[in-house]
Short mmCIF file of C-alpha atoms in Angstrom, two decimals:
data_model
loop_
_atom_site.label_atom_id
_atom_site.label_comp_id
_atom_site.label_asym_id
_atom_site.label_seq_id
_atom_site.Cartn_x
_atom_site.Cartn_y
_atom_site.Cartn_z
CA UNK A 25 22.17 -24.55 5.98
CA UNK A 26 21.60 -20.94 5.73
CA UNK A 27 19.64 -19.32 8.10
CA UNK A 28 17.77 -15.83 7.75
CA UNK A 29 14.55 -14.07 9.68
CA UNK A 30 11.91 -13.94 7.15
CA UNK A 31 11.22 -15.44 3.93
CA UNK A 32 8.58 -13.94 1.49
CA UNK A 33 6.97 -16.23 -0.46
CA UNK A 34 5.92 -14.58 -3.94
CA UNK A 35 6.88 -11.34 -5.76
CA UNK A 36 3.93 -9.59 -6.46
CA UNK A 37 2.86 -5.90 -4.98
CA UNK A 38 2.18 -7.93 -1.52
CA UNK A 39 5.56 -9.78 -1.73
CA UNK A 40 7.83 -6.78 -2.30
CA UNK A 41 5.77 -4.79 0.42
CA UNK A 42 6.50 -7.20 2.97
CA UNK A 43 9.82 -7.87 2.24
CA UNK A 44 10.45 -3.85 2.02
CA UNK A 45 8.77 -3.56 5.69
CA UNK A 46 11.09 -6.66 6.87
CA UNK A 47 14.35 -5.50 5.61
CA UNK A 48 13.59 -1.36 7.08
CA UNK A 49 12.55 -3.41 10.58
CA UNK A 50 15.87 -4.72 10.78
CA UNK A 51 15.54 -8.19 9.33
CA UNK A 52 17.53 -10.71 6.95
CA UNK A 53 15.00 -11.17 4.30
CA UNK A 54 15.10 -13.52 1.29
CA UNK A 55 11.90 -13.25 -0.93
CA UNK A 56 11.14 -16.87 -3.50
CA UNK A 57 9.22 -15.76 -6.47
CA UNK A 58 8.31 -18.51 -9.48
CA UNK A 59 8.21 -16.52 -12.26
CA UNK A 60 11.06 -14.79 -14.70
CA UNK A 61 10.19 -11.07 -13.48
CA UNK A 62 9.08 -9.64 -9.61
CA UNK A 63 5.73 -7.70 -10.38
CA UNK A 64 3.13 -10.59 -10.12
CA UNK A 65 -0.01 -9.56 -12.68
CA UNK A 66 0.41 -5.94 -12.66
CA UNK A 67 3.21 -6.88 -14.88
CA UNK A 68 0.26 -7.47 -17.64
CA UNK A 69 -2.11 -4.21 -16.23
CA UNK A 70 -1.09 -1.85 -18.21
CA UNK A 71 -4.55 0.22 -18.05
CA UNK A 72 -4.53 3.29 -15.42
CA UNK A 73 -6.64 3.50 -11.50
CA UNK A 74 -3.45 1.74 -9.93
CA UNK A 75 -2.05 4.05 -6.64
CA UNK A 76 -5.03 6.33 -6.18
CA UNK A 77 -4.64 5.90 -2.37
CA UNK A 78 -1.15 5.21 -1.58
CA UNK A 79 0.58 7.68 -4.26
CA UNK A 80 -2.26 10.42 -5.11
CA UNK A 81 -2.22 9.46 -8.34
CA UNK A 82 -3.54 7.50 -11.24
CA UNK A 83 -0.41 5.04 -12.37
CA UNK A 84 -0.86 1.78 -14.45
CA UNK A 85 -0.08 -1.40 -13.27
CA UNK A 86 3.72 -1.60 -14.20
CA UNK A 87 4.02 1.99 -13.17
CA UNK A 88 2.53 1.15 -9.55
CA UNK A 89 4.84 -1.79 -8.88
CA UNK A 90 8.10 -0.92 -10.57
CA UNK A 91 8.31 1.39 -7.66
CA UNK A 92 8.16 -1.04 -5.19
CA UNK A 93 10.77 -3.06 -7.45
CA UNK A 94 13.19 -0.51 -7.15
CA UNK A 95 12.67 0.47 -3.54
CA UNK A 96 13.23 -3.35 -3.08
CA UNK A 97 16.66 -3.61 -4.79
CA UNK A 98 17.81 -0.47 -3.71
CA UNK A 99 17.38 -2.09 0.02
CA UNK A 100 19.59 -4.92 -1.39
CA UNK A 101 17.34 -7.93 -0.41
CA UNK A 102 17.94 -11.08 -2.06
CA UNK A 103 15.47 -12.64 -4.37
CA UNK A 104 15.33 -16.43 -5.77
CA UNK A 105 13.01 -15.92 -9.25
CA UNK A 106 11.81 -18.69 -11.16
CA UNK A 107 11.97 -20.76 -8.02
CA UNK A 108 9.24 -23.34 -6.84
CA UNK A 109 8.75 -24.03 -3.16
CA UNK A 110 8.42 -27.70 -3.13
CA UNK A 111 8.14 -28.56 0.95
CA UNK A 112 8.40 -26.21 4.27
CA UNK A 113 8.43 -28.68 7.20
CA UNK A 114 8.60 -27.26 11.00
CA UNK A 115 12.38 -27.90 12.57
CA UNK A 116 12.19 -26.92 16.51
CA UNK A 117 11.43 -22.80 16.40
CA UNK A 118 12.37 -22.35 12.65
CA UNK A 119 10.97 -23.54 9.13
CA UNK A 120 13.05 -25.41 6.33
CA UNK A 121 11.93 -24.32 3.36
CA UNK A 122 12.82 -26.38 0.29
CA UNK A 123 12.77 -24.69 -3.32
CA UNK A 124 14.18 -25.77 -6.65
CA UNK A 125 15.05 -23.44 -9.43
CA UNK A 126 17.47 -23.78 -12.23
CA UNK A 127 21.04 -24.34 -9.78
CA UNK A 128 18.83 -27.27 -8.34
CA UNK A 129 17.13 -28.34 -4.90
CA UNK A 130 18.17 -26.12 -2.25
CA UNK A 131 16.94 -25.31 1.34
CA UNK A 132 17.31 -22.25 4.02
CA UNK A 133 16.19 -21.69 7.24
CA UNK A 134 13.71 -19.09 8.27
CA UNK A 135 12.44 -18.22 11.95
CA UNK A 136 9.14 -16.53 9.96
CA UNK A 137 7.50 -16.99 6.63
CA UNK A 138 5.30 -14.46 4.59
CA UNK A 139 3.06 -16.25 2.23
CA UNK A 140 2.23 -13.95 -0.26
CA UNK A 141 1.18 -16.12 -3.67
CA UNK A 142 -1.94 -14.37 -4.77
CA UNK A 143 -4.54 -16.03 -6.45
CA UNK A 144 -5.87 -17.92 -9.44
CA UNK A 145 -8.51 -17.88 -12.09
CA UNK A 146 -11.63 -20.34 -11.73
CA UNK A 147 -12.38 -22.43 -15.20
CA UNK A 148 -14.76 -22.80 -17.70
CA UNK A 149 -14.81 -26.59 -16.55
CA UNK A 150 -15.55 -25.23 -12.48
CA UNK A 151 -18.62 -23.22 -13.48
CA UNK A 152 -19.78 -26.36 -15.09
CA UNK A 153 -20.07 -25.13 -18.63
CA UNK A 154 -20.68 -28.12 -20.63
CA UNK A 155 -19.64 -28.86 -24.20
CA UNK A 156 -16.72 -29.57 -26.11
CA UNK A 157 -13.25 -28.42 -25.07
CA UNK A 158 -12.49 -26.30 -28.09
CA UNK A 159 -9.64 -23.26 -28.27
CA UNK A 160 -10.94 -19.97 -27.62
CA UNK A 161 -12.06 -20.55 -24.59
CA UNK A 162 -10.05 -18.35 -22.50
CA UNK A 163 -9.85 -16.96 -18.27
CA UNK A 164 -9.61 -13.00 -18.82
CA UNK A 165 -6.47 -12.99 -17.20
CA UNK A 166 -5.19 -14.96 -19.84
CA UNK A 167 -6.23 -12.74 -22.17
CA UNK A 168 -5.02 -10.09 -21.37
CA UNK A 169 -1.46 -11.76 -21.03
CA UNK A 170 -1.79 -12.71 -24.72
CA UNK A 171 -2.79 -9.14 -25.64
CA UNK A 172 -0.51 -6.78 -23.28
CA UNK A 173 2.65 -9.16 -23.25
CA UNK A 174 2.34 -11.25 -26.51
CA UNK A 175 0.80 -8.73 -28.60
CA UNK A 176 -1.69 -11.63 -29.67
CA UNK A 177 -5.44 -11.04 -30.56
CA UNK A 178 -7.46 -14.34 -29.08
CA UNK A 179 -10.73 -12.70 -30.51
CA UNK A 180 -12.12 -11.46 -33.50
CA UNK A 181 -16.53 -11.98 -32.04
CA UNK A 182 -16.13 -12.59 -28.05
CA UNK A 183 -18.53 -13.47 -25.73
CA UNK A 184 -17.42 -12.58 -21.79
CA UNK A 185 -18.76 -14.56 -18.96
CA UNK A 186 -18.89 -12.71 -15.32
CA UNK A 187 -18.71 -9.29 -14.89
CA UNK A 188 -15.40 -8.69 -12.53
CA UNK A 189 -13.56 -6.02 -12.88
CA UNK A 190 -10.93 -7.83 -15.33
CA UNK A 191 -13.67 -9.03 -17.58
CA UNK A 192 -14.56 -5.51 -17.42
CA UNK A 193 -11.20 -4.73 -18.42
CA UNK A 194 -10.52 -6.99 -21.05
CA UNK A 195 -14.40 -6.24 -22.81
CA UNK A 196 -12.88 -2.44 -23.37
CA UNK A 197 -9.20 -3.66 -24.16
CA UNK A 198 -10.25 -6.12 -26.70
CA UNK A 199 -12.99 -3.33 -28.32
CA UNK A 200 -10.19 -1.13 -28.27
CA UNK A 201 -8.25 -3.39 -30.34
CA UNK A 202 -10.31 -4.12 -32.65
CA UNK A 203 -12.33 -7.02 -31.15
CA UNK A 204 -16.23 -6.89 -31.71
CA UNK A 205 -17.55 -7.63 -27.85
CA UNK A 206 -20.83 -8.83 -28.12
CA UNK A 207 -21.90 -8.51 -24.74
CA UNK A 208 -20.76 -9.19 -21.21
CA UNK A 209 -22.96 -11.97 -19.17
CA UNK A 210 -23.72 -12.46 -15.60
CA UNK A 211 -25.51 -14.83 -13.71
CA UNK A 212 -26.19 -13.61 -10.50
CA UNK A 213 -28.90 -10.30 -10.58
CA UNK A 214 -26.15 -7.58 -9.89
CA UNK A 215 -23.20 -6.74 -11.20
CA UNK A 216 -19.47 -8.16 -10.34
CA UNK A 217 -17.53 -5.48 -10.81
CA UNK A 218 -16.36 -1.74 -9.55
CA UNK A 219 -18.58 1.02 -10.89
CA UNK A 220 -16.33 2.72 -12.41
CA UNK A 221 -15.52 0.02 -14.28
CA UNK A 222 -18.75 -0.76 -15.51
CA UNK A 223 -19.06 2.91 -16.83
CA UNK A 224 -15.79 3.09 -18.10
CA UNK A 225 -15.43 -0.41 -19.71
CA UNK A 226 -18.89 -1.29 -20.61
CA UNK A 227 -21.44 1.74 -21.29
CA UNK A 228 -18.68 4.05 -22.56
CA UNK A 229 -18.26 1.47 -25.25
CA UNK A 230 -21.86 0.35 -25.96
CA UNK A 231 -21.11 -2.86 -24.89
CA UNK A 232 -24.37 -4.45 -23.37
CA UNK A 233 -24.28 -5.92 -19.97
CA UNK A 234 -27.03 -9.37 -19.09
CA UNK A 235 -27.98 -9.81 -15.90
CA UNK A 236 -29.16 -13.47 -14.59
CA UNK A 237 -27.47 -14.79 -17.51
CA UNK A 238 -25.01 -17.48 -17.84
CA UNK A 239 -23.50 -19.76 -20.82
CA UNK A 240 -24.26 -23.04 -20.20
CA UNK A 241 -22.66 -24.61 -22.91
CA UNK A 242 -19.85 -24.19 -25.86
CA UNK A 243 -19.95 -25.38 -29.45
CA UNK A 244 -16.72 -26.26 -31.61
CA UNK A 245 -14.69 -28.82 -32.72
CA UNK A 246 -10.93 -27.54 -32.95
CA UNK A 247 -12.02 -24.03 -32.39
CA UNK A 248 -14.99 -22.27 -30.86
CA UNK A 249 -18.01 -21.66 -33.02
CA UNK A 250 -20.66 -20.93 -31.05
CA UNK A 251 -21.93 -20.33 -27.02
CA UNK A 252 -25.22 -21.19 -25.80
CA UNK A 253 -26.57 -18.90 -23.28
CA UNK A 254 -29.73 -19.03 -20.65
CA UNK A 255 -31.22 -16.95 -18.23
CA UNK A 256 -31.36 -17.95 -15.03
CA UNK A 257 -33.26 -17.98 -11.39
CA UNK A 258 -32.89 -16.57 -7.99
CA UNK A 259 -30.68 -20.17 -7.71
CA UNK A 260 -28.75 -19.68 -10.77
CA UNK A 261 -30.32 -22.50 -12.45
CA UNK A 262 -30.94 -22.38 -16.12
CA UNK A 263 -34.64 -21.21 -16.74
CA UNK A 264 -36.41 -23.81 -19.39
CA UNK A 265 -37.13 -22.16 -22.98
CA UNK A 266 -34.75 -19.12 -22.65
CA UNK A 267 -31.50 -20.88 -24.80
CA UNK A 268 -30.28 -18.80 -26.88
CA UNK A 269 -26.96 -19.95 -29.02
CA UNK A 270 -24.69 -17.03 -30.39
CA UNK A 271 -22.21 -17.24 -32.83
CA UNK A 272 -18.40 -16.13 -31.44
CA UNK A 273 -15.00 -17.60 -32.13
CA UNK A 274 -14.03 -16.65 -28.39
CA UNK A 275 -15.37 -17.19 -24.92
CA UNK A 276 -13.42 -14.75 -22.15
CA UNK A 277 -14.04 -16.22 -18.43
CA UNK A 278 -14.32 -13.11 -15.62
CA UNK A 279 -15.77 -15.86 -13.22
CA UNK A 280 -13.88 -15.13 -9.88
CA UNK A 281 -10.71 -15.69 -8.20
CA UNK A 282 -9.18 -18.14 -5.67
CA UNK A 283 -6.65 -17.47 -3.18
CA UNK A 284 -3.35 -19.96 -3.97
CA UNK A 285 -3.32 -21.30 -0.72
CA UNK A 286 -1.42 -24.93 -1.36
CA UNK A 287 1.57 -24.46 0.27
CA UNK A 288 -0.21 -22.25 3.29
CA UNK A 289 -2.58 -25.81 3.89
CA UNK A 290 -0.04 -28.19 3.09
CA UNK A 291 1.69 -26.66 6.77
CA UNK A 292 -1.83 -26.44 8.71
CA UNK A 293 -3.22 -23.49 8.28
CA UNK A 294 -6.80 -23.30 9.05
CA UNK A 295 -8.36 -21.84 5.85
CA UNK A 296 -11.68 -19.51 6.04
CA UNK A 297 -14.88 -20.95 4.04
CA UNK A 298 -16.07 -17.34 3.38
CA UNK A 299 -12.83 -16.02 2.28
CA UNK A 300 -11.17 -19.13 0.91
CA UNK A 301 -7.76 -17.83 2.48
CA UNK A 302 -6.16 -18.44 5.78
CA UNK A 303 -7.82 -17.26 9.50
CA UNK A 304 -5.77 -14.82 10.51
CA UNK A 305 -5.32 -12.38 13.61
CA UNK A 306 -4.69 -8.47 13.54
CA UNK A 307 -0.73 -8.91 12.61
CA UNK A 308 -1.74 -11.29 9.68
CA UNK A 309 -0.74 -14.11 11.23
CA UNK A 310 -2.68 -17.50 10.49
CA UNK A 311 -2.59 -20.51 13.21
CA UNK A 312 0.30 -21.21 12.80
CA UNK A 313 3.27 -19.57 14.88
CA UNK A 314 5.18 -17.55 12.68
CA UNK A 315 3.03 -17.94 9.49
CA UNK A 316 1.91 -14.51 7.98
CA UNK A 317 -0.46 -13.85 4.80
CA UNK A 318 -1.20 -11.19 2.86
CA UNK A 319 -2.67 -9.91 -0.36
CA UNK A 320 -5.09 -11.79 -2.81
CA UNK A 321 -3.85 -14.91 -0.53
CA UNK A 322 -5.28 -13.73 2.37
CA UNK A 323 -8.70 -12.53 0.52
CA UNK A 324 -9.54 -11.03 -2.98
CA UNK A 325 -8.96 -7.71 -2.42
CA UNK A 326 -10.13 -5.03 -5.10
CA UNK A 327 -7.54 -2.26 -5.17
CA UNK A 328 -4.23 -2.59 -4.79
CA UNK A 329 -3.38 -0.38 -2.52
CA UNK A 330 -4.75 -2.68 0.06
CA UNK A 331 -2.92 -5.07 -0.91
CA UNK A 332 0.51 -3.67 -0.51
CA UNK A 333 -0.83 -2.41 3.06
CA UNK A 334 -1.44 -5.83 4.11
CA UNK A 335 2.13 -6.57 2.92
CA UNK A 336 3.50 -3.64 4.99
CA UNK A 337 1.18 -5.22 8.27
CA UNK A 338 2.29 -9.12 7.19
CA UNK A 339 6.65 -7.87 6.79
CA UNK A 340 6.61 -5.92 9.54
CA UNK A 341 5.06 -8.20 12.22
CA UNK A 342 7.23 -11.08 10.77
CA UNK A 343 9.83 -9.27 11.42
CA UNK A 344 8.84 -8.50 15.13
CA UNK A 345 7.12 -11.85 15.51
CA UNK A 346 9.61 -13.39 19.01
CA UNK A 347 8.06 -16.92 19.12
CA UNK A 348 5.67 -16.31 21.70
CA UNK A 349 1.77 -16.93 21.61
CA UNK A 350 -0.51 -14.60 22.12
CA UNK A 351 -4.12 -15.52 23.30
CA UNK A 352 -6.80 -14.06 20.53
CA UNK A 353 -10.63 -13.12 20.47
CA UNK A 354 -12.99 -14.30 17.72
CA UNK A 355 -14.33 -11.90 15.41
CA UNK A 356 -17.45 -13.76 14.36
CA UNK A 357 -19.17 -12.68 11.44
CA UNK A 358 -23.18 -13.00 10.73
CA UNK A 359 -24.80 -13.95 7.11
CA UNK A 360 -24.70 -9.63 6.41
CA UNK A 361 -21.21 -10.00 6.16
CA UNK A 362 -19.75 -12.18 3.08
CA UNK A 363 -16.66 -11.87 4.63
CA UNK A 364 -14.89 -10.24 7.15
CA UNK A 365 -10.58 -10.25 7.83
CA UNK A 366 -9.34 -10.29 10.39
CA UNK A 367 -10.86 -13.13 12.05
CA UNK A 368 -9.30 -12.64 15.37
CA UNK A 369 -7.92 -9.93 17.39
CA UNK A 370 -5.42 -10.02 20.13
CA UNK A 371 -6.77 -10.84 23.92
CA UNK A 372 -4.04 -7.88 24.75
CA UNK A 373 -1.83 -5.23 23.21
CA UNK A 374 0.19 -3.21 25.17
CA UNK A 375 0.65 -0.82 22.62
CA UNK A 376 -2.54 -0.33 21.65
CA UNK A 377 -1.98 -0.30 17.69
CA UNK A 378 -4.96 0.26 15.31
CA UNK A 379 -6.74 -2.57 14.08
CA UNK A 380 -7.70 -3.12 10.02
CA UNK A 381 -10.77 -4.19 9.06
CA UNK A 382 -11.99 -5.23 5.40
CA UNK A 383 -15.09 -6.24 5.01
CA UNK A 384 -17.49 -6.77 1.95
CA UNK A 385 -21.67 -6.87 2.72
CA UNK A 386 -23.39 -10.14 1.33
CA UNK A 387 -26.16 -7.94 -0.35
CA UNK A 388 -26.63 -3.89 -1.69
CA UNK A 389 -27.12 -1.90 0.82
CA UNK A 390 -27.89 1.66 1.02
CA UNK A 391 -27.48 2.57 4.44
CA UNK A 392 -26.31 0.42 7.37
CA UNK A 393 -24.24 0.36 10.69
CA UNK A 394 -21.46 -1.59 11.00
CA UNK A 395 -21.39 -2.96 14.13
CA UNK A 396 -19.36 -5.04 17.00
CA UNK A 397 -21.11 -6.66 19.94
CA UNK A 398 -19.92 -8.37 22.91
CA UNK A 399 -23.36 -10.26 23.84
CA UNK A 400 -25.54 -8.15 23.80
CA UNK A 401 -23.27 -5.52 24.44
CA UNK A 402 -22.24 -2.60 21.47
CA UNK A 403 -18.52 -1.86 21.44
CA UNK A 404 -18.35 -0.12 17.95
CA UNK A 405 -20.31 0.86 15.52
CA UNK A 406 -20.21 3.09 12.39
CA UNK A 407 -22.40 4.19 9.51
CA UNK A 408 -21.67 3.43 5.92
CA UNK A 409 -23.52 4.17 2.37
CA UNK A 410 -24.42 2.24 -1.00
CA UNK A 411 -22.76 -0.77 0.42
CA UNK A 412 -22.32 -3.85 -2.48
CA UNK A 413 -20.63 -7.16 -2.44
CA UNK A 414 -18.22 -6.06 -4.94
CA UNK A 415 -16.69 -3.56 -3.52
CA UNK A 416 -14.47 -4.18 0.00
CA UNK A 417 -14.62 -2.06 2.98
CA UNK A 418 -12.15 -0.89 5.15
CA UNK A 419 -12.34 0.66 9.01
CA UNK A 420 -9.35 1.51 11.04
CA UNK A 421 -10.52 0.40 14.92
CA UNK A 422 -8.83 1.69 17.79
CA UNK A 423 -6.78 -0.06 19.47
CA UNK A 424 -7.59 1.14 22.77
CA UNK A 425 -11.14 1.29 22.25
CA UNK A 426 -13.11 0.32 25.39
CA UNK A 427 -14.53 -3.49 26.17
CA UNK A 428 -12.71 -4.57 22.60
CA UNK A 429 -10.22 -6.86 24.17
CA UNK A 430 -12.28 -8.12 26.91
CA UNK A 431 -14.40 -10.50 25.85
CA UNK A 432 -13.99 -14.16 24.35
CA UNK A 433 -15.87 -13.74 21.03
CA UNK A 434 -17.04 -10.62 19.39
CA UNK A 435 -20.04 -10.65 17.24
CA UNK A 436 -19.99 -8.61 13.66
CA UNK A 437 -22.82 -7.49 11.63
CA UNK A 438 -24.38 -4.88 9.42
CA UNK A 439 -27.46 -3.87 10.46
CA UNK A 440 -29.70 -2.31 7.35
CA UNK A 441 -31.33 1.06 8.44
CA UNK A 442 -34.47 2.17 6.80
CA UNK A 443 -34.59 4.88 4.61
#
């Protein structure tokens, strides 16, 4: 059985970052992706805002990753594509991994694995929308595949449910187009997405935004007629007396995302409530020796710049990654914090590299610290403005910074400072 140092597992902008990183540290690197194409979604982005940070400039989707594609064969580094990974069991200091693709059931071995598989799309069926199951009803990823790649119009009257940035997207795509968006609906009391994206997408384009407003059900037989809408409470439970049905022969779901994180619990990996993706440490490595994450499978990010960086972080320590075990800290996070990655840091690094941090607040904020305690203790702490859920933070820590590495568990919070 063939044996190599790293596989990557999935072909999107974190895939083909970490297996770039791999290969230029020296490694034998085979990367398994499941569909036709290496790209992931950007394949299907074709609007503009990709690249900002990492290339200076404003590239669409295809544009961004085609030149990670090229970088990638130009390194000459294997690839497996439309190839399922069906098992990875744990053989002595290596993992067999066992994939099937059109030549059949095959296996390698790999001292390291990079799980990079992204995420998915929740369902009109997991935000309990009752009603028929009628076509038109569509996840705004979806969409957009039938519009950018097919060249098919799903809508002629849309309603959009959730107010991410891809329903943002898709309510100025499908407008564009020719679609008539009658309005874009969310249920919690703020919006989902990026601001630009809200002015861009939504008021550019008159297209009405309802806050505290969900669809609770869907009318049709064979195709979609009709939604009925509600406002809602602080809860998100319907409010008596406020239906309202609207005619539409579409429904576009923008109702959040899921990291695919099957194959990353079906070897042990402890998984993170907050984040829905794996616990990891500062090199992106979960609990289990020798298993990295990175990208949308690690957490949701919202650029994807970050998400290629993570794949740089993820390839390269795979690459490094020896076998030994290192002892970690816990980074716990309060109820300010929806989420914070890493979730551990290492007890000791002689080099002293630079830590990551992302981080998204669990309410609008317009001013707050940022801060790290150790007891009752401050290690680190920095300011930051116009903080909301929707849009991810990210901090660069010193490595060396004083009394970080010598405690047991580090507490994390953001502490709200008056105006």
């Amino acid at each position: 059985m063939k044996q190599i140092d790293v596989t990557v597992i999935g072909g999107g902008p974190g895939g083909l970052a970490a297996a770039i990183a791999a290969k230029k540290a020296g490694s034998e690197v085979l990367l398994i992706e499941r569909e036709a194409r290496l790209g992931g979604i950007l394949k299907q982005c074709i609007h503009d805002g990709f690249g900002l940070m990492r290339f200076h400039e404003k590239l669409s989707g295809p544009e961004y990753v085609e030149r990670f594609i090229a970088e990638f064969h130009s390194l000459g580094i294997p690839s497996e594509i439309l190839t399922f990974v069906t098992k990875i069991e744990r053989k002595e200091n290596l993992f067999e991994i066992t994939y099937v693709n059109q030549k059949g059931v095959s296996s390698v071995c790999s001292k390291t694995i990079v799980l990079a598989t992204g995420c998915r799309e929740r369902t009109a069926k997991q935000v309990f929308i009752h009603g028929t199951r009628p076509a038109g009803v569509f996840t705004a990823g979806t969409a957009q595949h039938l519009v950018n790649l097919q060249g098919i119009m799903p809508a002629k009257k849309c309603v959009i449910l959730g107010s991410g940035d891809i329903g943002l997207i898709m309510a100025r795509r499908l407008t564009l187009e020719g679609a008539e968006v009658l309005g874009v609906y969310e249920a919690k009391s703020t919006p989902s997405g990026l601001t630009r994206n809200l002015v861009q997408c939504l008021d550019d384009f008159g297209i009405p935004l309802h806050l505290s407003t969900t669809v609770t059900r869907v009318f049709g037989a064979d195709r979609l007629e009709a939604v009925e809408i509600s406002k809602v409470d602080e809860q998100m439970h319907p409010i008596p007396g406020t239906k309202e049905k609207i005619d539409c022969d579409a429904l576009i779901l923008s109702v959040g995302l899921i990291p695919e994180n099957e194959i990353a619990e079906s070897i042990g990996t402890e998984v993170d409530r907050r984040t829905k993706g794996p616990s990891v440490d500062e090199t992106l490595m979960t609990n289990v020796p020798g298993v990295f994450v990175c990208g949308n499978a690690l957490h949701v990010n919202d650029l994807v710049d970050y998400v290629s960086e993570s794949g740089e972080t993820a390839g390269s320590a795979a690459a490094a990654y020896d076998g030994s075990e290192h002892a970690c800290i816990r980074m716990d996070a309060d109820q300010s914090l929806l989420y914070l990655v890493p979730q551990r840091i290492l007890k000791a690094d002689p080099q002293n590299q630079p830590i990551t941090i992302y981080f998204r607040t669990s309410k609008p904020m317009e001013k707050a610290r940022f801060v790290i305690m150790d007891g009752k203790k401050e290690v680190f702490s920095r300011a930051f403005s116009h903080l909301r859920p929707p849009e991810m933070q990210r901090l660069i820590l010193p490595g060396n910074l004083d009394g970080l590495r010598q405690s047991s568990a580090l507490n994390v919070m953001l502490q709200e400072v008056a105006e």
